[in-house]
Coordinates of C-alpha atoms and ligand atoms in Angstrom, one line a residue:
X238 CA 84.0 -61.2 -34.7
X239 CA 81.1 -63.5 -35.4
X240 CA 78.4 -62.9 -37.9
X241 CA 76.1 -62.3 -35.0
X242 CA 78.1 -59.1 -34.9
X243 CA 77.6 -58.4 -38.6
X244 CA 73.8 -58.8 -38.2
X245 CA 73.7 -56.2 -35.4
X246 CA 75.6 -53.6 -37.4
X247 CA 72.4 -51.5 -37.9
X248 CA 70.9 -50.9 -34.5
X249 CA 67.2 -51.3 -34.5
X250 CA 67.0 -53.4 -37.6
X251 CA 66.7 -57.1 -37.3
X252 CA 68.4 -59.4 -39.6
X253 CA 65.1 -60.3 -41.1
X254 CA 64.2 -56.7 -42.0
X255 CA 67.7 -56.1 -43.5
X256 CA 67.4 -59.1 -45.7
X257 CA 63.8 -58.4 -46.7
X258 CA 64.9 -55.1 -48.0
X259 CA 67.6 -56.8 -50.0
X260 CA 65.7 -59.7 -51.5
X261 CA 62.7 -60.2 -53.7
X262 CA 61.6 -63.3 -51.8
X263 CA 61.2 -66.6 -53.6
X264 CA 59.2 -69.4 -52.0
X265 CA 61.4 -71.2 -49.5
X266 CA 64.6 -69.9 -48.0
X267 CA 66.8 -67.4 -49.8
X268 CA 70.5 -67.0 -48.9
X269 CA 72.8 -64.5 -50.4
X270 CA 76.5 -65.0 -49.9
X271 CA 78.5 -61.8 -49.7
X272 CA 81.6 -62.3 -51.7
X273 CA 83.5 -59.5 -50.1
X274 CA 85.1 -59.4 -46.6
X275 CA 84.7 -62.2 -44.1
X276 CA 86.6 -63.7 -41.2
X277 CA 89.7 -66.0 -41.5
X278 CA 88.8 -69.6 -40.9
X279 CA 91.2 -72.0 -39.1
X280 CA 93.0 -74.3 -41.5
X281 CA 93.1 -77.0 -38.8
X282 CA 89.3 -77.0 -38.2
X283 CA 88.3 -80.6 -38.6
X284 CA 90.4 -83.5 -37.0
X285 CA 90.2 -86.7 -35.1
X286 CA 90.2 -87.6 -31.5
X287 CA 91.8 -91.0 -30.8
X288 CA 92.3 -93.0 -27.6
X289 CA 92.2 -96.8 -27.1
X290 CA 88.5 -97.3 -26.2
X291 CA 86.2 -100.0 -27.7
X292 CA 89.4 -101.8 -28.9
X293 CA 89.9 -99.0 -31.3
X294 CA 93.7 -99.4 -31.0
X295 CA 94.4 -103.0 -30.0
X296 CA 92.0 -105.0 -32.2
X297 CA 91.3 -101.9 -34.2
X298 CA 93.5 -99.5 -36.2
X299 CA 96.7 -101.0 -34.8
X300 CA 97.9 -103.5 -37.4
X301 CA 98.8 -106.3 -35.0
X302 CA 95.8 -108.6 -35.1
X303 CA 96.5 -111.4 -32.5
X304 CA 94.9 -110.9 -29.1
X305 CA 96.8 -111.4 -25.9
X306 CA 99.9 -112.0 -28.0
X307 CA 102.3 -111.0 -25.2
X308 CA 100.4 -112.4 -22.2
X309 CA 100.9 -109.0 -20.7
X310 CA 99.8 -107.8 -17.3
X311 CA 100.1 -108.9 -13.7
X312 CA 97.4 -111.5 -14.0
X313 CA 97.8 -113.0 -17.5
X314 CA 95.4 -115.6 -18.8
X315 CA 95.1 -117.7 -21.9
X316 CA 92.4 -115.7 -23.6
X317 CA 92.4 -116.2 -27.4
X318 CA 94.9 -119.1 -27.2
X319 CA 94.3 -122.8 -27.9
X320 CA 96.4 -125.9 -28.4
X321 CA 96.5 -128.1 -31.4
X322 CA 96.9 -131.9 -31.3
X323 CA 98.3 -134.0 -28.5
X324 CA 99.7 -131.1 -26.5
X325 CA 98.6 -128.6 -23.9
X326 CA 99.3 -124.9 -23.4
X327 CA 100.1 -122.9 -20.2
X328 CA 101.4 -119.5 -19.3
X329 CA 105.1 -119.8 -18.4
X330 CA 106.5 -117.5 -15.8
X331 CA 110.1 -118.9 -15.8
X332 CA 111.1 -118.2 -19.4
X333 CA 110.7 -114.5 -19.9
X334 CA 111.3 -113.1 -23.3
X335 CA 112.3 -109.7 -21.9
X336 CA 111.8 -107.7 -18.7
X337 CA 108.8 -106.1 -20.3
X338 CA 107.4 -109.4 -21.7
X339 CA 107.9 -111.7 -18.7
X340 CA 105.4 -114.4 -19.7
X341 CA 105.5 -116.7 -22.6
X342 CA 103.2 -119.4 -24.0
X343 CA 104.4 -122.9 -23.2
X344 CA 103.4 -125.8 -25.4
X345 CA 103.9 -129.1 -23.6
X346 CA 103.9 -131.9 -26.2
X347 CA 103.0 -135.4 -25.1
X348 CA 105.6 -138.1 -25.3
X349 CA 105.2 -140.4 -28.2
X350 CA 102.9 -138.1 -30.2
X351 CA 103.1 -138.3 -33.9
X352 CA 100.5 -135.9 -35.2
X353 CA 100.5 -132.2 -35.7
X354 CA 100.9 -130.0 -32.6
X355 CA 100.8 -126.3 -32.2
X356 CA 99.1 -123.2 -30.9
X357 CA 96.1 -121.2 -32.2
X358 CA 95.0 -117.6 -31.6
X359 CA 91.5 -116.4 -32.4
X360 CA 92.4 -112.7 -32.6
X361 CA 90.2 -109.9 -31.3
X362 CA 86.9 -111.6 -31.7
X363 CA 88.1 -112.8 -35.1
X364 CA 90.8 -112.0 -37.6
X365 CA 90.1 -109.7 -40.6
X366 CA 92.0 -111.5 -43.4
X367 CA 92.0 -108.8 -46.1
X368 CA 93.8 -110.7 -48.9
X369 CA 97.1 -108.8 -48.4
X370 CA 100.5 -110.3 -47.7
X371 CA 100.7 -110.9 -44.0
X372 CA 103.8 -110.8 -41.8
X373 CA 104.3 -112.9 -38.6
X374 CA 107.0 -112.4 -36.0
X375 CA 107.6 -114.4 -32.9
X376 CA 110.2 -115.8 -30.7
X377 CA 110.6 -119.6 -30.0
X378 CA 112.6 -121.5 -27.4
X379 CA 112.9 -125.3 -27.7
X380 CA 114.8 -127.8 -29.7
X381 CA 113.4 -127.6 -33.2
X382 CA 115.0 -128.5 -36.4
X383 CA 112.2 -128.5 -39.0
X384 CA 109.3 -126.4 -40.3
X385 CA 106.8 -124.4 -38.4
X386 CA 103.6 -123.8 -40.4
X387 CA 101.8 -120.5 -40.0
X388 CA 98.2 -120.6 -41.3
X389 CA 95.0 -118.6 -41.3
X390 CA 92.2 -121.0 -41.0
X391 CA 88.4 -120.6 -41.2
X392 CA 86.8 -121.6 -38.0
X393 CA 84.5 -124.6 -38.5
X394 CA 85.2 -124.7 -42.2
X395 CA 88.9 -125.4 -42.2
X396 CA 89.3 -123.1 -45.2
X397 CA 92.9 -122.0 -45.4
X398 CA 93.2 -118.3 -46.2
X399 CA 97.0 -118.3 -46.1
X400 CA 99.7 -120.7 -45.1
X401 CA 103.5 -120.8 -45.1
X402 CA 106.2 -123.2 -44.0
X403 CA 108.9 -121.6 -42.0
X404 CA 112.2 -123.4 -41.6
X405 CA 113.2 -123.1 -37.9
X406 CA 116.4 -124.1 -36.1
X407 CA 116.1 -123.3 -32.4
X408 CA 117.4 -124.6 -29.1
X409 CA 116.1 -124.8 -25.6
X410 CA 118.8 -122.4 -24.4
X411 CA 117.6 -119.1 -25.9
X412 CA 114.8 -117.5 -27.7
X413 CA 115.2 -117.5 -31.5
X414 CA 113.5 -114.8 -33.5
X415 CA 111.3 -115.9 -36.4
X416 CA 110.0 -113.5 -39.2
X417 CA 107.9 -114.8 -42.1
X418 CA 105.4 -113.6 -44.6
X419 CA 102.3 -115.4 -45.9
X420 CA 100.1 -114.6 -48.9
X421 CA 96.4 -114.6 -48.1
X422 CA 93.1 -114.8 -49.8
X423 CA 90.4 -112.4 -48.5
X424 CA 88.1 -114.2 -46.0
X425 CA 84.4 -113.6 -46.2
X426 CA 84.1 -112.8 -42.5
X427 CA 86.3 -112.6 -39.4
X428 CA 85.6 -116.1 -38.2
X429 CA 89.3 -117.1 -38.8
X430 CA 92.1 -118.2 -36.4
X431 CA 95.8 -118.2 -36.7
X432 CA 97.8 -121.3 -36.2
X433 CA 101.5 -122.1 -35.6
X434 CA 102.0 -125.9 -36.0
X435 CA 104.7 -128.5 -36.4
X436 CA 105.3 -132.2 -36.6
X437 CA 104.7 -133.5 -33.0
X438 CA 107.1 -136.5 -33.6
X439 CA 110.0 -134.0 -33.9
X440 CA 109.3 -132.4 -30.5
X441 CA 107.5 -135.2 -28.6
X442 CA 108.0 -135.1 -24.9
X443 CA 109.4 -131.5 -24.8
X444 CA 108.2 -128.0 -24.1
X445 CA 108.3 -125.2 -26.6
X446 CA 108.0 -121.5 -25.5
X447 CA 106.4 -118.9 -27.8
X448 CA 107.2 -115.3 -27.1
X449 CA 105.2 -112.2 -28.3
X450 CA 103.6 -113.8 -31.4
X451 CA 102.6 -111.0 -33.9
X452 CA 100.6 -111.0 -37.1
X453 CA 100.1 -108.0 -39.4
X454 CA 98.4 -107.5 -42.7
X455 CA 100.2 -105.3 -45.2
X456 CA 99.9 -102.1 -43.2
X457 CA 98.7 -98.6 -44.2
X458 CA 101.5 -97.1 -46.3
X459 CA 103.4 -100.3 -45.7
X460 CA 104.8 -99.1 -42.4
X461 CA 106.5 -101.5 -40.0
X462 CA 104.4 -102.0 -36.9
X463 CA 101.8 -99.8 -38.7
X464 CA 98.0 -99.5 -39.0
X465 CA 95.3 -101.6 -40.5
X466 CA 94.6 -100.2 -43.9
X467 CA 90.9 -101.1 -43.9
X468 CA 90.3 -98.6 -41.1
X469 CA 93.1 -96.1 -41.9
X470 CA 91.7 -95.7 -45.5
X471 CA 88.3 -94.8 -44.2
X472 CA 89.9 -92.2 -42.0
X473 CA 92.1 -90.9 -44.8
X474 CA 89.0 -90.2 -46.9
X475 CA 87.9 -87.6 -44.3
X476 CA 90.9 -85.4 -45.2
X477 CA 91.1 -84.3 -41.6
X478 CA 93.7 -81.9 -40.3
X479 CA 94.8 -83.1 -36.9
X480 CA 95.0 -86.1 -34.5
X481 CA 94.3 -85.6 -30.8
X482 CA 95.9 -88.5 -28.9
X483 CA 96.3 -90.6 -26.7
X484 CA 93.2 -89.5 -24.7
X485 CA 90.8 -88.9 -23.3
X486 CA 90.4 -90.8 -20.1
X487 CA 92.9 -93.3 -21.4
X488 CA 95.6 -90.7 -21.0
X489 CA 94.7 -90.0 -17.4
X490 CA 94.5 -93.6 -16.1
X491 CA 92.5 -94.7 -13.1
X492 CA 95.4 -94.0 -10.8
X493 CA 98.9 -92.4 -10.8
X494 CA 100.5 -95.7 -11.8
X495 CA 98.0 -96.4 -14.5
X496 CA 98.5 -93.2 -16.4
X497 CA 99.7 -93.4 -20.0
X498 CA 103.5 -93.5 -19.8
X499 CA 105.0 -92.3 -23.0
X500 CA 108.4 -93.8 -22.3
X501 CA 106.9 -97.3 -22.0
X502 CA 105.3 -97.0 -25.4
X503 CA 108.5 -96.5 -27.4
X504 CA 111.3 -98.7 -28.8
X505 CA 111.1 -102.4 -29.8
X506 CA 107.6 -103.8 -29.0
X507 CA 109.2 -106.6 -26.9
X508 CA 110.4 -103.8 -24.5
X509 CA 106.9 -102.4 -24.0
X510 CA 105.2 -103.8 -21.0
X511 CA 101.7 -102.4 -21.9
X512 CA 99.4 -101.0 -19.2
X513 CA 96.0 -101.5 -17.7
X514 CA 94.0 -99.2 -19.9
X515 CA 91.1 -97.0 -18.6
X516 CA 88.5 -98.7 -20.7
X517 CA 88.5 -102.2 -19.0
X518 CA 91.2 -104.0 -21.1
X519 CA 94.9 -104.2 -21.2
X520 CA 96.7 -102.0 -23.7
X521 CA 99.7 -103.6 -25.5
X522 CA 101.1 -100.2 -26.3
X523 CA 102.3 -101.6 -29.6
X524 CA 100.5 -98.4 -30.9
X525 CA 102.9 -96.1 -29.1
X526 CA 104.1 -92.6 -29.3
X527 CA 106.2 -93.0 -32.5
X528 CA 103.4 -95.0 -34.1
X529 CA 100.9 -92.2 -33.4
X530 CA 103.4 -89.7 -35.0
X531 CA 103.9 -91.9 -38.0
X532 CA 100.1 -92.1 -38.4
X533 CA 100.0 -88.3 -38.4
X534 CA 102.8 -88.0 -40.9
X535 CA 101.3 -90.7 -43.2
X536 CA 97.8 -89.2 -43.1
X537 CA 98.8 -85.6 -43.3
X538 CA 97.6 -84.8 -39.8
X539 CA 99.0 -82.3 -37.3
X540 CA 99.7 -84.0 -34.0
X541 CA 97.8 -82.7 -31.0
X542 CA 99.7 -84.4 -28.2
X543 CA 97.9 -84.6 -24.9
X544 CA 100.3 -84.9 -21.9
X545 CA 99.6 -86.3 -18.5
X546 CA 99.1 -83.4 -16.1
X547 CA 99.2 -84.7 -12.6
X548 CA 95.6 -86.0 -12.3
X549 CA 94.2 -89.5 -12.7
X550 CA 90.5 -90.3 -13.1
X551 CA 90.1 -91.5 -9.5
X552 CA 90.9 -88.5 -7.4
X553 CA 92.7 -89.7 -4.3
X554 CA 94.4 -92.6 -6.1
X555 CA 97.7 -90.7 -5.8
X556 CA 96.5 -87.6 -7.5
X557 CA 96.0 -84.6 -8.1
X558 CA 99.6 -83.8 -7.6
X559 CA 100.5 -80.3 -6.6
X560 CA 103.5 -78.3 -5.3
X561 CA 106.9 -80.1 -5.4
X562 CA 105.1 -83.4 -6.1
X563 CA 104.5 -82.2 -9.6
X564 CA 108.1 -81.5 -10.5
X565 CA 109.1 -85.1 -11.6
X566 CA 106.1 -85.2 -13.8
X567 CA 106.8 -81.8 -15.4
X568 CA 110.3 -83.0 -16.0
X569 CA 109.0 -86.2 -17.5
X570 CA 107.0 -84.2 -20.0
X571 CA 110.0 -82.2 -20.8
X572 CA 111.8 -85.4 -21.5
X573 CA 108.9 -86.5 -23.7
X574 CA 109.1 -83.3 -25.7
X575 CA 112.8 -83.7 -26.0
X576 CA 112.3 -87.2 -27.3
X577 CA 109.8 -85.7 -29.9
X578 CA 111.4 -82.4 -30.8
X579 CA 115.1 -82.6 -29.8
X580 CA 117.7 -83.3 -32.4
X581 CA 119.7 -86.5 -32.3
X582 CA 122.4 -84.9 -30.2
X583 CA 120.1 -84.4 -27.2
X584 CA 119.8 -87.2 -24.7
X585 CA 116.2 -88.1 -25.5
X586 CA 116.5 -87.2 -29.2
X587 CA 119.3 -89.7 -29.4
X588 CA 116.9 -92.4 -28.0
X589 CA 114.4 -91.5 -30.7
X590 CA 117.1 -91.8 -33.3
X591 CA 118.1 -95.2 -32.0
X592 CA 114.5 -96.1 -32.3
X593 CA 114.7 -95.4 -36.0
X594 CA 113.6 -91.8 -36.3
X595 CA 116.5 -89.4 -36.8
X596 CA 114.6 -86.3 -37.7
X597 CA 112.6 -84.6 -34.9
X598 CA 108.8 -84.9 -35.2
X599 CA 106.7 -82.0 -36.2
X600 CA 104.7 -81.4 -33.0
X601 CA 103.5 -77.8 -32.4
X602 CA 100.3 -78.3 -30.3
X603 CA 100.2 -79.8 -26.9
X604 CA 97.2 -80.2 -24.6
X605 CA 97.8 -80.2 -20.8
X606 CA 95.7 -83.0 -19.4
X607 CA 92.1 -84.1 -20.2
X608 CA 88.8 -82.8 -18.8
X609 CA 90.5 -81.4 -15.7
X610 CA 87.2 -79.6 -14.8
X611 CA 85.8 -83.0 -13.9
X612 CA 86.1 -85.6 -11.1
X613 CA 87.9 -83.4 -8.6
X614 CA 90.5 -82.0 -10.9
X615 CA 89.2 -78.4 -11.1
X616 CA 90.5 -76.8 -7.9
X617 CA 94.1 -77.9 -8.6
X618 CA 94.1 -77.4 -12.3
X619 CA 95.2 -73.7 -12.4
X620 CA 98.3 -74.7 -10.5
X621 CA 99.0 -77.8 -12.5
X622 CA 98.3 -76.1 -15.8
X623 CA 100.7 -73.3 -14.9
X624 CA 103.5 -75.6 -13.8
X625 CA 103.4 -77.5 -17.1
X626 CA 102.7 -74.4 -19.2
X627 CA 105.6 -72.4 -17.8
X628 CA 108.1 -75.3 -18.2
X629 CA 107.0 -76.1 -21.7
X630 CA 106.6 -72.6 -22.8
X631 CA 110.1 -71.6 -21.6
X632 CA 111.8 -74.4 -23.6
X633 CA 109.4 -74.5 -26.5
X634 CA 107.9 -71.0 -27.0
X635 CA 106.5 -71.9 -30.4
X636 CA 104.4 -74.8 -29.2
X637 CA 100.7 -73.8 -28.8
X638 CA 99.4 -75.0 -25.4
X639 CA 95.8 -75.9 -24.7
X640 CA 94.1 -76.1 -21.3
X641 CA 91.9 -79.2 -21.0
X642 CA 88.8 -77.1 -20.1
X643 CA 87.2 -73.8 -20.9
X644 CA 85.7 -73.6 -17.4
X645 CA 87.2 -70.3 -16.1
X646 CA 86.8 -71.4 -12.5
X647 CA 89.5 -74.1 -13.1
X648 CA 91.9 -71.9 -15.1
X649 CA 94.5 -69.3 -14.2
X650 CA 93.3 -65.8 -14.5
X651 CA 94.3 -64.3 -16.8
X652 CA 95.1 -67.2 -19.1
X653 CA 98.6 -66.8 -20.7
X654 CA 98.2 -65.1 -24.1
X655 CA 98.0 -67.5 -27.0
X656 CA 96.9 -70.5 -24.8
X657 CA 93.8 -72.2 -26.0
X658 CA 91.0 -73.9 -24.1
X659 CA 89.1 -77.2 -24.8
X660 CA 85.4 -77.6 -24.7
X661 CA 83.6 -81.0 -24.8
X662 CA 79.9 -81.6 -25.5
X663 CA 78.2 -84.9 -25.7
X664 CA 74.5 -84.1 -26.1
X665 CA 71.1 -85.0 -27.5
X666 CA 70.4 -83.9 -31.0
X667 CA 68.1 -81.2 -29.7
X668 CA 70.8 -80.2 -27.2
X669 CA 73.4 -79.9 -30.0
X670 CA 71.0 -77.7 -32.0
X671 CA 70.4 -75.7 -28.8
X672 CA 74.2 -75.1 -28.7
X673 CA 74.2 -73.6 -32.2
X674 CA 74.9 -70.1 -31.0
X675 CA 77.1 -71.2 -28.0
X676 CA 80.2 -69.9 -29.7
X677 CA 78.6 -66.6 -30.7
X678 CA 78.4 -65.7 -27.1
X679 CA 81.6 -67.0 -25.5
X680 CA 84.4 -64.9 -24.1
X681 CA 86.6 -64.3 -27.1
X682 CA 90.0 -63.9 -25.4
X683 CA 91.1 -67.5 -25.9
X684 CA 90.9 -69.7 -29.0
X685 CA 89.1 -73.0 -28.8
X686 CA 89.7 -76.6 -29.4
X687 CA 86.4 -78.5 -29.3
X688 CA 88.2 -81.8 -28.5
X689 CA 85.1 -84.0 -28.1
X690 CA 81.5 -83.7 -29.3
X691 CA 78.8 -86.0 -30.6
X692 CA 75.3 -87.0 -30.1
X693 CA 74.9 -89.3 -27.1
X694 CA 72.3 -91.9 -26.1
X695 CA 72.1 -94.2 -29.1
X696 CA 73.9 -97.3 -30.1
X697 CA 75.0 -96.1 -33.6
X698 CA 74.9 -92.6 -35.0
X699 CA 71.4 -91.8 -36.4
X700 CA 70.4 -89.3 -39.0
X701 CA 68.8 -86.8 -36.6
X702 CA 72.0 -86.9 -34.4
X703 CA 74.1 -86.3 -37.5
X704 CA 72.0 -83.3 -38.5
X705 CA 72.3 -82.0 -34.9
X706 CA 76.1 -82.4 -35.0
X707 CA 76.0 -80.5 -38.4
X708 CA 74.1 -77.6 -36.8
X709 CA 76.6 -77.5 -33.9
X710 CA 79.5 -77.6 -36.5
X711 CA 77.9 -74.8 -38.4
X712 CA 77.9 -72.8 -35.2
X713 CA 81.6 -73.6 -34.8
X714 CA 82.5 -72.8 -38.4
X715 CA 80.7 -69.5 -38.2
X716 CA 83.1 -68.7 -35.4
X717 CA 86.2 -70.5 -36.8
X718 CA 88.3 -67.4 -36.4
X719 CA 88.1 -68.5 -32.7
X720 CA 87.2 -72.2 -32.9
X721 CA 90.5 -73.5 -34.3
X722 CA 90.0 -77.2 -34.1
X723 CA 87.2 -79.6 -33.6
X724 CA 87.0 -83.4 -33.3
X725 CA 84.1 -85.8 -33.0
X726 CA 84.5 -88.5 -30.3
X727 CA 84.9 -91.4 -29.9
X728 CA 86.3 -92.3 -33.3
X729 CA 86.4 -96.1 -33.6
X730 CA 84.5 -99.1 -32.2
X731 CA 85.0 -102.8 -32.4
X732 CA 81.4 -103.8 -31.9
X733 CA 82.3 -107.0 -30.0
X734 CA 83.9 -105.0 -27.2
X735 CA 82.2 -101.6 -26.7
X736 CA 82.5 -99.3 -23.7
X737 CA 81.0 -96.2 -25.3
X738 CA 78.4 -95.5 -27.9
X739 CA 77.8 -94.0 -30.4
X740 CA 81.1 -93.9 -32.3
X741 CA 82.0 -92.4 -35.7
X742 CA 83.3 -95.6 -37.3
X743 CA 82.1 -99.0 -35.9
X744 CA 83.6 -102.2 -37.4
X745 CA 83.7 -105.9 -37.0
X746 CA 86.5 -108.3 -38.0
X747 CA 84.8 -109.0 -41.3
X748 CA 87.4 -107.4 -43.6
X749 CA 84.9 -105.1 -45.4
X750 CA 82.8 -104.3 -42.4
X751 CA 84.0 -100.8 -41.5
X752 CA 80.9 -98.7 -41.2
X753 CA 80.6 -95.2 -42.6
X754 CA 77.9 -93.8 -40.3
X755 CA 75.6 -90.9 -40.8
X756 CA 77.9 -88.8 -38.5
X757 CA 80.9 -90.0 -40.5
X758 CA 79.5 -88.6 -43.7
X759 CA 78.8 -85.3 -42.0
X760 CA 82.4 -85.1 -40.8
X761 CA 83.7 -86.0 -44.2
X762 CA 81.4 -83.5 -46.1
X763 CA 82.4 -80.7 -43.8
X764 CA 86.1 -81.5 -43.8
X765 CA 86.6 -82.0 -47.6
X766 CA 84.7 -78.8 -48.4
X767 CA 86.7 -76.2 -46.5
X768 CA 87.3 -72.5 -47.2
X769 CA 89.9 -70.2 -45.7
X770 CA 87.4 -67.3 -45.1
X771 CA 84.0 -67.4 -43.5
X772 CA 81.6 -65.3 -45.5
X773 CA 78.6 -63.2 -44.4
X774 CA 75.3 -64.6 -45.5
X775 CA 72.1 -62.6 -45.5
X776 CA 68.7 -64.3 -45.6
X777 CA 65.0 -63.7 -45.6
X778 CA 64.7 -66.4 -42.9
X779 CA 65.9 -66.9 -39.4
X780 CA 67.9 -69.9 -38.4
X781 CA 65.9 -73.1 -37.7
X782 CA 65.0 -75.6 -38.8
X783 CA 67.5 -74.8 -41.6
X784 CA 71.0 -73.6 -40.6
X785 CA 73.9 -72.5 -42.8
X786 CA 77.4 -71.2 -43.1
X787 CA 79.4 -70.1 -46.1
X788 CA 83.1 -69.9 -46.8
X789 CA 85.4 -69.3 -49.7
X790 CA 88.8 -70.7 -50.6
X791 CA 91.3 -68.4 -52.4
X792 CA 88.3 -66.2 -53.3
X793 CA 87.5 -68.6 -56.1
X794 CA 85.6 -71.6 -54.7
X795 CA 82.6 -71.2 -52.4
X796 CA 81.1 -73.7 -50.0
X797 CA 77.7 -73.4 -48.4
X798 CA 77.0 -75.9 -45.7
X799 CA 73.4 -76.5 -44.7
X800 CA 71.5 -78.6 -42.2
X801 CA 67.8 -79.2 -42.2
X802 CA 66.9 -80.2 -38.7
X803 CA 63.2 -81.1 -39.3
X804 CA 60.8 -83.4 -41.0
X805 CA 59.7 -81.0 -43.8
X806 CA 61.6 -80.6 -47.0
X807 CA 62.9 -77.1 -47.6
X808 CA 63.3 -75.2 -50.8
X809 CA 66.5 -73.2 -51.0
X810 CA 67.9 -70.6 -53.3
X811 CA 71.5 -69.6 -52.7
X812 CA 72.9 -66.7 -54.6
X813 CA 76.7 -66.4 -55.0
X814 CA 77.1 -63.5 -57.5
X815 CA 78.8 -64.5 -60.7
X816 CA 79.1 -68.2 -60.1
X817 CA 77.6 -70.6 -62.6
X818 CA 78.1 -74.3 -61.6
X819 CA 78.1 -76.1 -58.3
X820 CA 78.3 -79.6 -56.9
X821 CA 75.7 -80.5 -54.3
X822 CA 76.4 -83.3 -51.9
X823 CA 73.5 -84.3 -49.8
X824 CA 73.0 -86.9 -47.0
X825 CA 69.7 -87.4 -45.3
X826 CA 66.8 -89.7 -44.6
X827 CA 63.1 -89.2 -44.0
X828 CA 63.5 -91.4 -40.9
X829 CA 65.4 -89.4 -38.3
X830 CA 66.3 -92.7 -36.6
X831 CA 67.9 -94.1 -39.8
X832 CA 71.4 -95.5 -39.0
X833 CA 74.2 -97.2 -40.8
X834 CA 75.3 -100.2 -38.7
X835 CA 77.4 -103.3 -39.1
X836 CA 74.3 -105.0 -40.4
X837 CA 73.0 -102.5 -42.9
X838 CA 73.9 -99.1 -44.4
X839 CA 70.8 -97.5 -45.8
X840 CA 72.1 -93.9 -45.7
X841 CA 74.6 -92.8 -48.4
X842 CA 75.4 -89.3 -49.7
X843 CA 74.3 -88.4 -53.2
X844 CA 75.8 -85.8 -55.5
X845 CA 74.4 -83.8 -58.3
X846 CA 75.6 -80.9 -60.5
X847 CA 73.7 -77.6 -60.4
X848 CA 73.7 -74.7 -62.8
X849 CA 72.9 -71.2 -61.6
X850 CA 70.5 -68.7 -62.9
X851 CA 72.3 -65.4 -62.6
X852 CA 74.4 -66.8 -59.7
X853 CA 71.4 -68.3 -57.9
X854 CA 71.3 -72.0 -57.3
X855 CA 68.0 -73.6 -56.4
X856 CA 67.5 -77.0 -54.8
X857 CA 65.5 -78.8 -52.2
X858 CA 66.8 -80.0 -48.8
X859 CA 65.1 -83.2 -47.9
X860 CA 63.9 -83.8 -44.3
X861 CA 66.7 -84.5 -41.8
X862 CA 69.5 -83.7 -44.2
X863 CA 72.9 -82.1 -44.4
X864 CA 74.2 -80.6 -47.6
X865 CA 77.2 -78.9 -49.0
X866 CA 77.0 -76.7 -52.1
X867 CA 80.5 -76.4 -53.6
X868 CA 80.5 -73.7 -56.3
X869 CA 83.2 -72.2 -58.4
Ligands
AHR289 O1 85.2 -90.0 -25.6 C1 85.0 -90.8 -24.4 C2 85.4 -90.1 -23.2 O2 84.6 -89.0 -23.0 C3 86.8 -89.5 -23.2 O3 87.8 -90.4 -22.9 C4 86.7 -88.4 -22.1 O4 87.6 -87.4 -22.4 C5 85.3 -88.0 -22.2 O5 84.7 -87.9 -21.0

């Protein structure tokens, strides 16, 4: 039941006439929060949607910061690599590190050289040296008996931000594994390269082979093969509830063969071949299935695992799969789920245990595909959804399954009881406001994930868009008995390599340059101020330009979320009977186009403390603003 329903309880009376009988109007907008009753609100409501787009994974949140470190792919090149001293570099095809990493970096050292020689890597458009202890891992083949120096060097300045000498004893017969740490000083920007160097006289006239060179800062929660803390910390501050991964279009792949293959993203990184991602760059898959699940565990997020469902982006490139052709892929998903959920005595659970995780993961929500209503997927989706649904539901009846669209024409009819649907909405700010009552009017038989939504059409989130998103979110929260989960998308953006704008959190490789955008603040404000029950609100005003929703937590704390989608300030009085003090958090800007970008961040939330007069809090909503009143 939505509060649209509550307002229509008295036939013939409009909401306005009910409220005006209840209130002595004050100037501005009066809201009265009804402390009794209400609808249960989903505890999972606000989460993240992540896929590797805009180098959000490789070059972004994934902690490994050297680019092209495994020379992966069918057509490798020397992007990001350089040579030091009297030596040249080449891709070597004859000295594979592993089957998955068949190419290595050859350093041919000139005969008779006496200076320093080595290799450099410029990272993903720079290296964000954050001042933490860094760890480097690589394999080396060649006759070395001496020190290799690992350094982080300022481009053009020569400033050394970290350096260590690593004693190495290796031969030209086999690859030798090297693992070393280096203390660093924080760099002022990302214009830094990594260097591995040694005395040329020691290796003059020979070739050295470097395999899968890796460099990590101290990772988020100090996890091996973990996340970049500078980005993870900004996410953690949202206090989100779930992580939808690994896509998105990047799950689907352009073709059958380019789909995200879970089994190639697990185990030692030197056994992961990577894949041609959907978003125009190669994915290392160093951020693989287990790393996503550690991310969830370390950040307190419920995993929402999307599984490949027989359809690639380019219809006709081997998909959609139907009939018997689906069976191997359904079985593959069952193997994936056994890897995640099976105990260590199962075939795939044993592989997980061998990979370092004995306990099964806690995965209870699985989405079948992505946007199967689009691109030629709709007509086969009911069959594909049913094949995956039946197989998963039979083995894992407690797992909640989500269809990748809410378009009834693509779905089985009826939908299995308890299955959810996914709705995506990229829209203009006006369009998002126009969607305010969308969820008041939907068919209420299935619960919803709103797996992707955001303003579109701008480079960086702007204030007007953030208010439009807040209005849309208020519409969702008013119906959060039905709208169980919602995630803004896309989440992250390395601004040097962008395929989609706007994004919630843009960043550069300058260590501190992780941008909290206007939309970020709205997500954070809505997420950290959550109730368990949505409360009825009566008012003397209709919705627009001000929108609101109220909730309570344990019947003791109250949250009123407000959005002012307009250029006039608005006076508010909010009555919550018996409550005396409140914290008001407010973000807004007179300029609807105001944006936080990598160059400037003019918009920041402000907080104030309010006291009520007989339970009534009065305050002003600035133009183009979003506010949360948290009262207790
Ligand atoms: O978020 C960017 C893309 O938008 C997603 O990959 C896809 O699901 C949607 O079309």
